[in-house]
Amino acid sequence: MHIHILGICGTFMGGVAQIARAAGHRVTGCDQNVYPPMSEALAQNGIEITQGYDPGQLVLSPDLWVIGNAISRGNPLLEAILNAGLPYTSGPQWMSEQILQGRTVLAVAGTHGKTTTTSMLTWIMREAGLNPGYLIGGLPCWGEKSAELGDPAGPFVIEADEYDTTFFDKRSKFVHYRPRIAVLNNLEYDHADIFPNLEAIETQFHHLVRTMPGEGVVIANAKSPALERVLARGCWSRLERFDADFGTAAGWSLSEGGEAAFEGRVVGRIEVAMPGRYNELNALAAVAAAHAAGVSPVEAIAALKRFPGVHRRQEVKGEAYGCVVIDDFAHHPTAIRETIAGVRAKYRGRRLVAVLEPRSNTMKLGTMKDQLAGALAGADEVCCYAGRGVAWSPEAALEPLGARAWVTHDFDALVEQVVADAKPGDVILCMSNGGFGGIHGKLLAGLSEKAARVGGFESERD
């Protein structure tokens, strides 16, 4: 089958493309923004990409057009497809019908930690010799692919995003996956561009629960009030909770020292390279899901000690002028707060500089602006870059932080000021769900130049 994917350079659709190619299909695609690393990954898989959405692509005559959720009515190629009455579907529906049928699907859902937990779970299954297929919304550090077909008869681990499916299907993507094992990591309000309130997202999560078989397993965060409301609507699968109170016989629990227990029995100590309590809980959820799939907790915990991490999740990009520059995807206030806490714990006694770009649709709308100062309070200095589309005043939102925080609307000025203020020993944590203008390399270059001027500091970049 020849499929042509609209929006192919998105993380999810790029993963679909790689899996389709591995399954033996001819795959082509198009996107408005064709650039590395996804363009390079697709090219290495023999996938041809066209820049833009010119209707002339109809001459390719694929058997099926797969439409990404970034494509809206009015897109010239989409309009041409509709006018010609050609067959089309969504990425999640194609995955469900062509790849996931007959496989044990393990889905990881939640507002935070999806990519990390999915990567951890995939790693455990790989280390256990199960050769799982996977589709992750980020790039794990063990290889160059965010998605692989794996053993067609084996399990499939998928990051289960609550964002909408495509222009004609406004249900969450995860409704299509029909998992046998599902992790519900947490649930808060997000995606203000498509969900009017938290209740609307809770409804989508319950749609996911409704698709689960009676013999399936739901692994839910015990400390999430929103998930409790979801489960109160009905749950027909076996329910296991994680982050239960340690020492009780209920579900999966984790001591402050990292000891993991299941139904009151200690099964090992969680040790992962990624710092922070929330990463330990991500690991605990992955252990619970692997256990439901037949991997012993002892084996899973041992595998996690070797887990190499995930790009853009507390990823050290380099060191210069005695400063460490870190990249992280955090963009929701809760994720920002927990990321700062994790980095603070790892680099105790060092000055922490938080550099933030409010870039997601939710952040640009200002839906959570009142939570931002509190989320950033754990940093010693806060630098905020308000780019195009930020429809609120970051200056006003960060006023509670006083002189610790400053805002700029000029990217180059941001880089210059952070470099100028930097002191040896600083930890510079850059947070954005976008590329942030390549800020990490620019900071490291600026810091290296500063070191050369003053002398005495080694520079190192990856």
GROMACS .gro file of C-alpha atoms in nm:
model
  462
    1MET     CA    1   0.000   0.000   0.000
    2HIS     CA    2   0.116   0.353  -0.077
    3ILE     CA    3   0.023   0.607   0.192
    4HIS     CA    4   0.086   0.979   0.178
    5ILE     CA    5   0.097   1.158   0.514
    6LEU     CA    6   0.001   1.523   0.559
    7GLY     CA    7   0.195   1.678   0.848
    8ILE     CA    8   0.459   1.404   0.835
    9CYS     CA    9   0.728   1.591   1.031
   10GLY     CA   10   0.531   1.602   1.357
   11THR     CA   11   0.661   1.369   1.625
   12PHE     CA   12   0.356   1.140   1.613
   13MET     CA   13   0.304   1.140   1.237
   14GLY     CA   14   0.676   1.091   1.179
   15GLY     CA   15   0.654   0.786   1.403
   16VAL     CA   16   0.356   0.655   1.208
   17ALA     CA   17   0.558   0.699   0.887
   18GLN     CA   18   0.854   0.502   1.023
   19ILE     CA   19   0.630   0.219   1.143
   20ALA     CA   20   0.442   0.206   0.813
   21ARG     CA   21   0.770   0.184   0.624
   22ALA     CA   22   0.892  -0.096   0.851
   23ALA     CA   23   0.564  -0.278   0.789
   24GLY     CA   24   0.642  -0.284   0.417
   25HIS     CA   25   0.432   0.006   0.290
   26ARG     CA   26   0.549   0.273   0.050
   27VAL     CA   27   0.540   0.598   0.245
   28THR     CA   28   0.559   0.956   0.123
   29GLY     CA   29   0.450   1.275   0.293
   30CYS     CA   30   0.449   1.651   0.313
   31ASP     CA   31   0.478   1.924   0.572
   32GLN     CA   32   0.503   2.300   0.589
   33ASN     CA   33   0.818   2.285   0.800
   34VAL     CA   34   1.057   2.021   0.673
   35TYR     CA   35   1.374   2.034   0.885
   36PRO     CA   36   1.601   1.810   1.097
   37PRO     CA   37   1.596   1.595   1.294
   38MET     CA   38   1.268   1.442   1.174
   39SER     CA   39   1.339   1.512   0.806
   40GLU     CA   40   1.672   1.331   0.835
   41ALA     CA   41   1.517   1.036   1.021
   42LEU     CA   42   1.251   0.998   0.753
   43ALA     CA   43   1.503   1.028   0.470
   44GLN     CA   44   1.714   0.752   0.628
   45ASN     CA   45   1.406   0.531   0.609
   46GLY     CA   46   1.361   0.597   0.239
   47ILE     CA   47   1.060   0.825   0.290
   48GLU     CA   48   1.021   1.106   0.035
   49ILE     CA   49   0.900   1.439   0.171
   50THR     CA   50   0.747   1.730  -0.018
   51GLN     CA   51   0.769   2.084   0.119
   52GLY     CA   52   0.427   2.245   0.159
   53TYR     CA   53   0.071   2.143   0.070
   54ASP     CA   54   0.040   2.211  -0.300
   55PRO     CA   55  -0.264   2.033  -0.451
   56GLY     CA   56  -0.034   1.912  -0.728
   57GLN     CA   57   0.058   1.628  -0.493
   58LEU     CA   58  -0.263   1.455  -0.605
   59VAL     CA   59  -0.059   1.317  -0.898
   60LEU     CA   60   0.114   1.086  -0.650
   61SER     CA   61  -0.213   0.886  -0.639
   62PRO     CA   62  -0.152   0.703  -0.309
   63ASP     CA   63  -0.390   0.431  -0.198
   64LEU     CA   64  -0.465   0.629   0.119
   65TRP     CA   65  -0.412   0.981   0.250
   66VAL     CA   66  -0.330   0.997   0.622
   67ILE     CA   67  -0.415   1.337   0.771
   68GLY     CA   68  -0.225   1.473   1.073
   69ASN     CA   69  -0.408   1.673   1.340
   70ALA     CA   70  -0.213   1.987   1.251
   71ILE     CA   71  -0.402   2.000   0.919
   72SER     CA   72  -0.715   2.216   0.921
   73ARG     CA   73  -0.994   2.288   0.676
   74GLY     CA   74  -0.869   2.542   0.426
   75ASN     CA   75  -0.540   2.359   0.375
   76PRO     CA   76  -0.512   2.350  -0.007
   77LEU     CA   77  -0.409   1.985  -0.032
   78LEU     CA   78  -0.676   1.872   0.212
   79GLU     CA   79  -0.941   2.065   0.019
   80ALA     CA   80  -0.825   1.901  -0.304
   81ILE     CA   81  -0.847   1.555  -0.143
   82LEU     CA   82  -1.200   1.623  -0.021
   83ASN     CA   83  -1.314   1.768  -0.352
   84ALA     CA   84  -1.179   1.466  -0.540
   85GLY     CA   85  -1.352   1.223  -0.299
   86LEU     CA   86  -1.027   1.040  -0.226
   87PRO     CA   87  -0.985   0.791   0.063
   88TYR     CA   88  -0.838   0.938   0.381
   89THR     CA   89  -0.799   0.854   0.748
   90SER     CA   90  -0.622   0.978   1.062
   91GLY     CA   91  -0.288   0.862   1.198
   92PRO     CA   92  -0.436   0.707   1.516
   93GLN     CA   93  -0.706   0.523   1.318
   94TRP     CA   94  -0.448   0.392   1.072
   95MET     CA   95  -0.234   0.268   1.360
   96SER     CA   96  -0.533   0.099   1.519
   97GLU     CA   97  -0.643  -0.081   1.204
   98GLN     CA   98  -0.306  -0.166   1.047
   99ILE     CA   99  -0.058  -0.209   1.333
  100LEU     CA  100  -0.222  -0.257   1.674
  101GLN     CA  101  -0.479  -0.522   1.586
  102GLY     CA  102  -0.394  -0.851   1.758
  103ARG     CA  103  -0.111  -0.704   1.965
  104THR     CA  104  -0.097  -0.644   2.341
  105VAL     CA  105  -0.109  -0.266   2.355
  106LEU     CA  106   0.038  -0.085   2.655
  107ALA     CA  107  -0.070   0.282   2.650
  108VAL     CA  108   0.069   0.560   2.868
  109ALA     CA  109  -0.162   0.858   2.919
  110GLY     CA  110  -0.148   1.164   3.144
  111THR     CA  111  -0.087   1.536   3.146
  112HIS     CA  112   0.277   1.495   3.253
  113GLY     CA  113   0.543   1.230   3.213
  114LYS     CA  114   0.399   1.047   2.912
  115THR     CA  115   0.718   1.051   2.706
  116THR     CA  116   0.944   0.959   2.997
  117THR     CA  117   0.718   0.681   3.125
  118THR     CA  118   0.661   0.540   2.775
  119SER     CA  119   1.036   0.538   2.717
  120MET     CA  120   1.100   0.368   3.051
  121LEU     CA  121   0.834   0.104   2.982
  122THR     CA  122   0.967   0.039   2.633
  123TRP     CA  123   1.320   0.006   2.771
  124ILE     CA  124   1.206  -0.248   3.031
  125MET     CA  125   1.026  -0.456   2.767
  126ARG     CA  126   1.329  -0.442   2.536
  127GLU     CA  127   1.565  -0.545   2.817
  128ALA     CA  128   1.330  -0.833   2.897
  129GLY     CA  129   1.380  -0.962   2.541
  130LEU     CA  130   1.021  -0.901   2.429
  131ASN     CA  131   1.113  -0.694   2.119
  132PRO     CA  132   0.819  -0.453   2.159
  133GLY     CA  133   0.695  -0.214   1.897
  134TYR     CA  134   0.674   0.142   2.023
  135LEU     CA  135   0.574   0.495   1.934
  136ILE     CA  136   0.708   0.764   2.166
  137GLY     CA  137   0.639   1.138   2.151
  138GLY     CA  138   1.009   1.214   2.195
  139LEU     CA  139   1.348   1.064   2.121
  140PRO     CA  140   1.488   0.813   2.372
  141CYS     CA  141   1.862   0.823   2.427
  142TRP     CA  142   1.916   0.459   2.332
  143GLY     CA  143   1.882   0.516   1.956
  144GLU     CA  144   1.784   0.740   1.667
  145LYS     CA  145   1.419   0.639   1.635
  146SER     CA  146   1.107   0.747   1.819
  147ALA     CA  147   0.910   0.454   1.676
  148GLU     CA  148   0.973   0.093   1.572
  149LEU     CA  149   0.748  -0.189   1.455
  150GLY     CA  150   0.912  -0.453   1.675
  151ASP     CA  151   0.789  -0.811   1.663
  152PRO     CA  152   0.452  -0.798   1.479
  153ALA     CA  153   0.326  -1.064   1.720
  154GLY     CA  154   0.473  -0.895   2.026
  155PRO     CA  155   0.357  -0.614   2.256
  156PHE     CA  156   0.331  -0.251   2.144
  157VAL     CA  157   0.401   0.043   2.378
  158ILE     CA  158   0.246   0.372   2.276
  159GLU     CA  159   0.240   0.723   2.417
  160ALA     CA  160  -0.132   0.791   2.449
  161ASP     CA  161  -0.190   1.159   2.384
  162GLU     CA  162  -0.519   1.324   2.480
  163TYR     CA  163  -0.491   1.581   2.201
  164ASP     CA  164  -0.756   1.556   1.928
  165THR     CA  165  -0.720   1.303   1.646
  166THR     CA  166  -0.764   1.507   1.327
  167PHE     CA  167  -0.989   1.764   1.156
  168PHE     CA  168  -1.284   1.523   1.124
  169ASP     CA  169  -1.242   1.336   1.453
  170LYS     CA  170  -1.221   1.549   1.766
  171ARG     CA  171  -1.190   1.259   2.007
  172SER     CA  172  -0.856   1.217   2.183
  173LYS     CA  173  -0.597   1.013   1.993
  174PHE     CA  174  -0.585   0.747   2.263
  175VAL     CA  175  -0.945   0.639   2.205
  176HIS     CA  176  -0.824   0.453   1.895
  177TYR     CA  177  -0.558   0.241   2.063
  178ARG     CA  178  -0.777   0.000   2.266
  179PRO     CA  179  -0.502  -0.096   2.511
  180ARG     CA  180  -0.500  -0.404   2.730
  181ILE     CA  181  -0.279  -0.222   2.982
  182ALA     CA  182  -0.311   0.153   3.040
  183VAL     CA  183  -0.116   0.386   3.264
  184LEU     CA  184  -0.307   0.696   3.376
  185ASN     CA  185  -0.012   0.895   3.505
  186ASN     CA  186  -0.194   1.209   3.624
  187LEU     CA  187  -0.454   1.454   3.498
  188GLU     CA  188  -0.463   1.834   3.506
  189TYR     CA  189  -0.605   2.101   3.282
  190ASP     CA  190  -0.409   2.154   2.962
  191HIS     CA  191  -0.463   2.206   2.588
  192ALA     CA  192  -0.680   2.513   2.638
  193ASP     CA  193  -0.700   2.553   2.261
  194ILE     CA  194  -0.925   2.246   2.229
  195PHE     CA  195  -1.066   2.170   2.577
  196PRO     CA  196  -1.289   2.427   2.750
  197ASN     CA  197  -1.225   2.287   3.098
  198LEU     CA  198  -1.084   1.995   3.296
  199GLU     CA  199  -1.417   1.810   3.291
  200ALA     CA  200  -1.397   1.786   2.912
  201ILE     CA  201  -1.057   1.613   2.939
  202GLU     CA  202  -1.190   1.383   3.212
  203THR     CA  203  -1.462   1.275   2.968
  204GLN     CA  204  -1.199   1.181   2.709
  205PHE     CA  205  -1.005   0.983   2.971
  206HIS     CA  206  -1.320   0.795   3.057
  207HIS     CA  207  -1.370   0.716   2.689
  208LEU     CA  208  -1.027   0.549   2.710
  209VAL     CA  209  -1.126   0.352   3.019
  210ARG     CA  210  -1.447   0.242   2.843
  211THR     CA  211  -1.244   0.084   2.561
  212MET     CA  212  -1.049  -0.137   2.801
  213PRO     CA  213  -1.135  -0.510   2.818
  214GLY     CA  214  -1.251  -0.665   3.142
  215GLU     CA  215  -0.931  -0.869   3.148
  216GLY     CA  216  -0.726  -0.553   3.102
  217VAL     CA  217  -0.539  -0.354   3.366
  218VAL     CA  218  -0.573   0.018   3.446
  219ILE     CA  219  -0.280   0.158   3.646
  220ALA     CA  220  -0.382   0.494   3.788
  221ASN     CA  221  -0.213   0.760   3.999
  222ALA     CA  222  -0.360   0.732   4.349
  223LYS     CA  223  -0.295   1.100   4.425
  224SER     CA  224  -0.489   1.250   4.132
  225PRO     CA  225  -0.837   1.382   4.222
  226ALA     CA  226  -0.924   1.421   3.854
  227LEU     CA  227  -0.843   1.056   3.783
  228GLU     CA  228  -1.053   0.951   4.080
  229ARG     CA  229  -1.347   1.135   3.922
  230VAL     CA  230  -1.277   0.958   3.593
  231LEU     CA  231  -1.273   0.616   3.758
  232ALA     CA  232  -1.586   0.695   3.959
  233ARG     CA  233  -1.774   0.709   3.628
  234GLY     CA  234  -1.704   0.339   3.589
  235CYS     CA  235  -1.408   0.104   3.544
  236TRP     CA  236  -1.455  -0.247   3.408
  237SER     CA  237  -1.091  -0.359   3.410
  238ARG     CA  238  -0.865  -0.459   3.697
  239LEU     CA  239  -0.758  -0.141   3.872
  240GLU     CA  240  -0.416  -0.095   4.029
  241ARG     CA  241  -0.310   0.234   4.182
  242PHE     CA  242   0.044   0.365   4.212
  243ASP     CA  243   0.182   0.629   4.448
  244ALA     CA  244  -0.030   0.477   4.722
  245ASP     CA  245   0.075   0.546   5.083
  246PHE     CA  246   0.393   0.353   5.154
  247GLY     CA  247   0.360   0.070   5.401
  248THR     CA  248  -0.004  -0.003   5.316
  249ALA     CA  249  -0.122  -0.311   5.130
  250ALA     CA  250  -0.283  -0.105   4.855
  251GLY     CA  251  -0.133  -0.101   4.507
  252TRP     CA  252   0.215   0.025   4.420
  253SER     CA  253   0.394   0.259   4.661
  254LEU     CA  254   0.727   0.433   4.690
  255SER     CA  255   0.913   0.535   5.003
  256GLU     CA  256   1.096   0.867   5.029
  257GLY     CA  257   1.417   0.668   4.992
  258GLY     CA  258   1.301   0.510   4.666
  259GLU     CA  259   1.195   0.167   4.791
  260ALA     CA  260   0.916   0.029   4.572
  261ALA     CA  261   0.647  -0.196   4.716
  262PHE     CA  262   0.355  -0.386   4.565
  263GLU     CA  263   0.063  -0.470   4.795
  264GLY     CA  264   0.283  -0.401   5.097
  265ARG     CA  265   0.582  -0.612   4.988
  266VAL     CA  266   0.906  -0.434   4.898
  267VAL     CA  267   1.021  -0.540   4.549
  268GLY     CA  268   1.334  -0.326   4.510
  269ARG     CA  269   1.473   0.026   4.505
  270ILE     CA  270   1.401   0.260   4.216
  271GLU     CA  271   1.722   0.412   4.085
  272VAL     CA  272   1.710   0.621   3.768
  273ALA     CA  273   1.957   0.873   3.632
  274MET     CA  274   1.684   1.136   3.584
  275PRO     CA  275   1.646   1.317   3.918
  276GLY     CA  276   1.327   1.412   4.097
  277ARG     CA  277   1.047   1.239   4.281
  278TYR     CA  278   0.821   1.267   3.977
  279ASN     CA  279   1.069   1.067   3.768
  280GLU     CA  280   1.080   0.800   4.036
  281LEU     CA  281   0.700   0.783   4.015
  282ASN     CA  282   0.718   0.763   3.636
  283ALA     CA  283   0.952   0.468   3.687
  284LEU     CA  284   0.714   0.308   3.938
  285ALA     CA  285   0.426   0.335   3.689
  286ALA     CA  286   0.645   0.174   3.421
  287VAL     CA  287   0.734  -0.112   3.657
  288ALA     CA  288   0.364  -0.164   3.734
  289ALA     CA  289   0.272  -0.174   3.364
  290ALA     CA  290   0.557  -0.414   3.283
  291HIS     CA  291   0.444  -0.637   3.570
  292ALA     CA  292   0.095  -0.648   3.419
  293ALA     CA  293   0.260  -0.762   3.095
  294GLY     CA  294   0.449  -1.043   3.269
  295VAL     CA  295   0.785  -0.882   3.355
  296SER     CA  296   0.883  -0.928   3.720
  297PRO     CA  297   0.930  -0.609   3.927
  298VAL     CA  298   1.282  -0.722   4.018
  299GLU     CA  299   1.375  -0.752   3.649
  300ALA     CA  300   1.207  -0.422   3.562
  301ILE     CA  301   1.379  -0.229   3.841
  302ALA     CA  302   1.716  -0.376   3.743
  303ALA     CA  303   1.657  -0.266   3.383
  304LEU     CA  304   1.577   0.091   3.491
  305LYS     CA  305   1.917   0.124   3.655
  306ARG     CA  306   2.053   0.105   3.299
  307PHE     CA  307   1.792   0.337   3.147
  308PRO     CA  308   1.980   0.598   2.940
  309GLY     CA  309   1.714   0.868   2.956
  310VAL     CA  310   1.521   1.076   2.703
  311HIS     CA  311   1.637   1.367   2.494
  312ARG     CA  312   1.492   1.702   2.608
  313ARG     CA  313   1.412   1.569   2.955
  314GLN     CA  314   1.673   1.724   3.187
  315GLU     CA  315   1.924   1.668   2.909
  316VAL     CA  316   2.265   1.820   2.969
  317LYS     CA  317   2.361   1.992   2.643
  318GLY     CA  318   2.710   2.091   2.753
  319GLU     CA  319   2.928   2.288   2.992
  320ALA     CA  320   3.115   2.615   2.943
  321TYR     CA  321   3.253   2.885   3.174
  322GLY     CA  322   3.188   2.646   3.461
  323CYS     CA  323   2.814   2.649   3.382
  324VAL     CA  324   2.592   2.352   3.296
  325VAL     CA  325   2.329   2.412   3.025
  326ILE     CA  326   2.024   2.183   3.045
  327ASP     CA  327   1.734   2.135   2.803
  328ASP     CA  328   1.388   2.032   2.921
  329PHE     CA  329   1.045   2.008   2.757
  330ALA     CA  330   0.859   2.143   3.062
  331HIS     CA  331   0.586   2.393   2.971
  332HIS     CA  332   0.296   2.326   3.209
  333PRO     CA  333   0.331   2.491   3.554
  334THR     CA  334   0.333   2.155   3.733
  335ALA     CA  335   0.605   2.019   3.503
  336ILE     CA  336   0.806   2.341   3.542
  337ARG     CA  337   0.789   2.320   3.923
  338GLU     CA  338   0.883   1.950   3.933
  339THR     CA  339   1.164   1.990   3.682
  340ILE     CA  340   1.316   2.275   3.883
  341ALA     CA  341   1.288   2.063   4.199
  342GLY     CA  342   1.458   1.767   4.030
  343VAL     CA  343   1.744   1.976   3.890
  344ARG     CA  344   1.782   2.154   4.224
  345ALA     CA  345   1.816   1.818   4.400
  346LYS     CA  346   2.083   1.699   4.157
  347TYR     CA  347   2.289   2.019   4.163
  348ARG     CA  348   2.267   2.106   4.531
  349GLY     CA  349   2.437   2.428   4.638
  350ARG     CA  350   2.461   2.570   4.285
  351ARG     CA  351   2.276   2.874   4.154
  352LEU     CA  352   1.984   2.769   3.934
  353VAL     CA  353   1.887   2.997   3.645
  354ALA     CA  354   1.550   2.910   3.484
  355VAL     CA  355   1.511   3.026   3.123
  356LEU     CA  356   1.152   2.986   3.005
  357GLU     CA  357   0.972   3.020   2.673
  358PRO     CA  358   0.590   3.011   2.709
  359ARG     CA  359   0.530   2.845   2.372
  360SER     CA  360   0.249   2.589   2.392
  361ASN     CA  361  -0.098   2.701   2.284
  362THR     CA  362  -0.216   2.682   2.645
  363MET     CA  363   0.073   2.897   2.767
  364LYS     CA  364   0.033   3.151   2.487
  365LEU     CA  365  -0.334   3.191   2.575
  366GLY     CA  366  -0.237   3.269   2.934
  367THR     CA  367  -0.469   3.009   3.081
  368MET     CA  368  -0.218   2.921   3.352
  369LYS     CA  369  -0.034   3.250   3.389
  370ASP     CA  370  -0.141   3.288   3.752
  371GLN     CA  371   0.039   2.963   3.841
  372LEU     CA  372   0.364   3.054   3.671
  373ALA     CA  373   0.535   3.254   3.948
  374GLY     CA  374   0.475   2.976   4.199
  375ALA     CA  375   0.602   2.715   3.955
  376LEU     CA  376   0.925   2.910   3.901
  377ALA     CA  377   0.979   3.007   4.265
  378GLY     CA  378   1.239   2.734   4.319
  379ALA     CA  379   1.487   2.900   4.082
  380ASP     CA  380   1.738   3.163   4.192
  381GLU     CA  381   1.690   3.366   3.874
  382VAL     CA  382   1.411   3.353   3.615
  383CYS     CA  383   1.453   3.472   3.256
  384CYS     CA  384   1.139   3.467   3.042
  385TYR     CA  385   1.133   3.507   2.666
  386ALA     CA  386   0.787   3.614   2.545
  387GLY     CA  387   0.781   3.548   2.172
  388ARG     CA  388   0.509   3.599   1.915
  389GLY     CA  389   0.158   3.501   2.013
  390VAL     CA  390   0.190   3.545   2.391
  391ALA     CA  391  -0.144   3.712   2.463
  392TRP     CA  392  -0.080   3.823   2.823
  393SER     CA  393   0.180   4.010   3.028
  394PRO     CA  394   0.460   3.788   3.160
  395GLU     CA  395   0.592   4.093   3.345
  396ALA     CA  396   0.273   4.108   3.551
  397ALA     CA  397   0.256   3.730   3.599
  398LEU     CA  398   0.613   3.713   3.732
  399GLU     CA  399   0.590   4.025   3.948
  400PRO     CA  400   0.561   3.815   4.270
  401LEU     CA  401   0.920   3.698   4.208
  402GLY     CA  402   1.048   4.054   4.230
  403ALA     CA  403   1.401   4.129   4.111
  404ARG     CA  404   1.473   3.758   4.060
  405ALA     CA  405   1.271   3.759   3.738
  406TRP     CA  406   1.300   3.953   3.415
  407VAL     CA  407   1.123   3.936   3.080
  408THR     CA  408   1.234   4.015   2.727
  409HIS     CA  409   1.066   4.002   2.388
  410ASP     CA  410   1.400   3.999   2.206
  411PHE     CA  411   1.560   3.654   2.168
  412ASP     CA  412   1.912   3.780   2.101
  413ALA     CA  413   1.889   4.007   2.405
  414LEU     CA  414   1.784   3.704   2.612
  415VAL     CA  415   2.094   3.510   2.513
  416GLU     CA  416   2.324   3.808   2.570
  417GLN     CA  417   2.182   3.884   2.913
  418VAL     CA  418   2.191   3.523   3.037
  419VAL     CA  419   2.556   3.496   2.928
  420ALA     CA  420   2.642   3.833   3.082
  421ASP     CA  421   2.483   3.739   3.416
  422ALA     CA  422   2.631   3.387   3.425
  423LYS     CA  423   2.867   3.294   3.705
  424PRO     CA  424   3.090   2.985   3.725
  425GLY     CA  425   2.895   2.705   3.887
  426ASP     CA  426   2.555   2.818   3.750
  427VAL     CA  427   2.304   2.562   3.627
  428ILE     CA  428   2.110   2.712   3.335
  429LEU     CA  429   1.783   2.526   3.281
  430CYS     CA  430   1.609   2.606   2.951
  431MET     CA  431   1.241   2.505   2.932
  432SER     CA  432   1.023   2.507   2.621
  433ASN     CA  433   0.814   2.261   2.421
  434GLY     CA  434   0.974   2.396   2.103
  435GLY     CA  435   1.325   2.433   1.968
  436PHE     CA  436   1.366   2.763   2.157
  437GLY     CA  437   1.567   2.911   1.871
  438GLY     CA  438   1.862   2.681   1.935
  439ILE     CA  439   1.924   2.864   2.261
  440HIS     CA  440   2.136   2.587   2.412
  441GLY     CA  441   2.406   2.607   2.146
  442LYS     CA  442   2.401   2.987   2.150
  443LEU     CA  443   2.438   2.998   2.527
  444LEU     CA  444   2.725   2.751   2.518
  445ALA     CA  445   2.896   2.949   2.242
  446GLY     CA  446   2.854   3.273   2.437
  447LEU     CA  447   2.976   3.115   2.758
  448SER     CA  448   3.280   2.969   2.579
  449GLU     CA  449   3.367   3.314   2.445
  450LYS     CA  450   3.329   3.454   2.795
  451ALA     CA  451   3.559   3.185   2.932
  452ALA     CA  452   3.817   3.265   2.664
  453ARG     CA  453   3.809   3.632   2.763
  454VAL     CA  454   3.852   3.576   3.135
  455GLY     CA  455   4.047   3.247   3.114
  456GLY     CA  456   4.057   2.954   3.352
  457PHE     CA  457   3.747   2.758   3.257
  458GLU     CA  458   3.724   2.448   3.042
  459SER     CA  459   3.445   2.420   2.782
  460GLU     CA  460   3.271   2.106   2.672
  461ARG     CA  461   2.978   2.058   2.434
  462ASP     CA  462   2.797   1.755   2.297
   0.00000   0.00000   0.00000
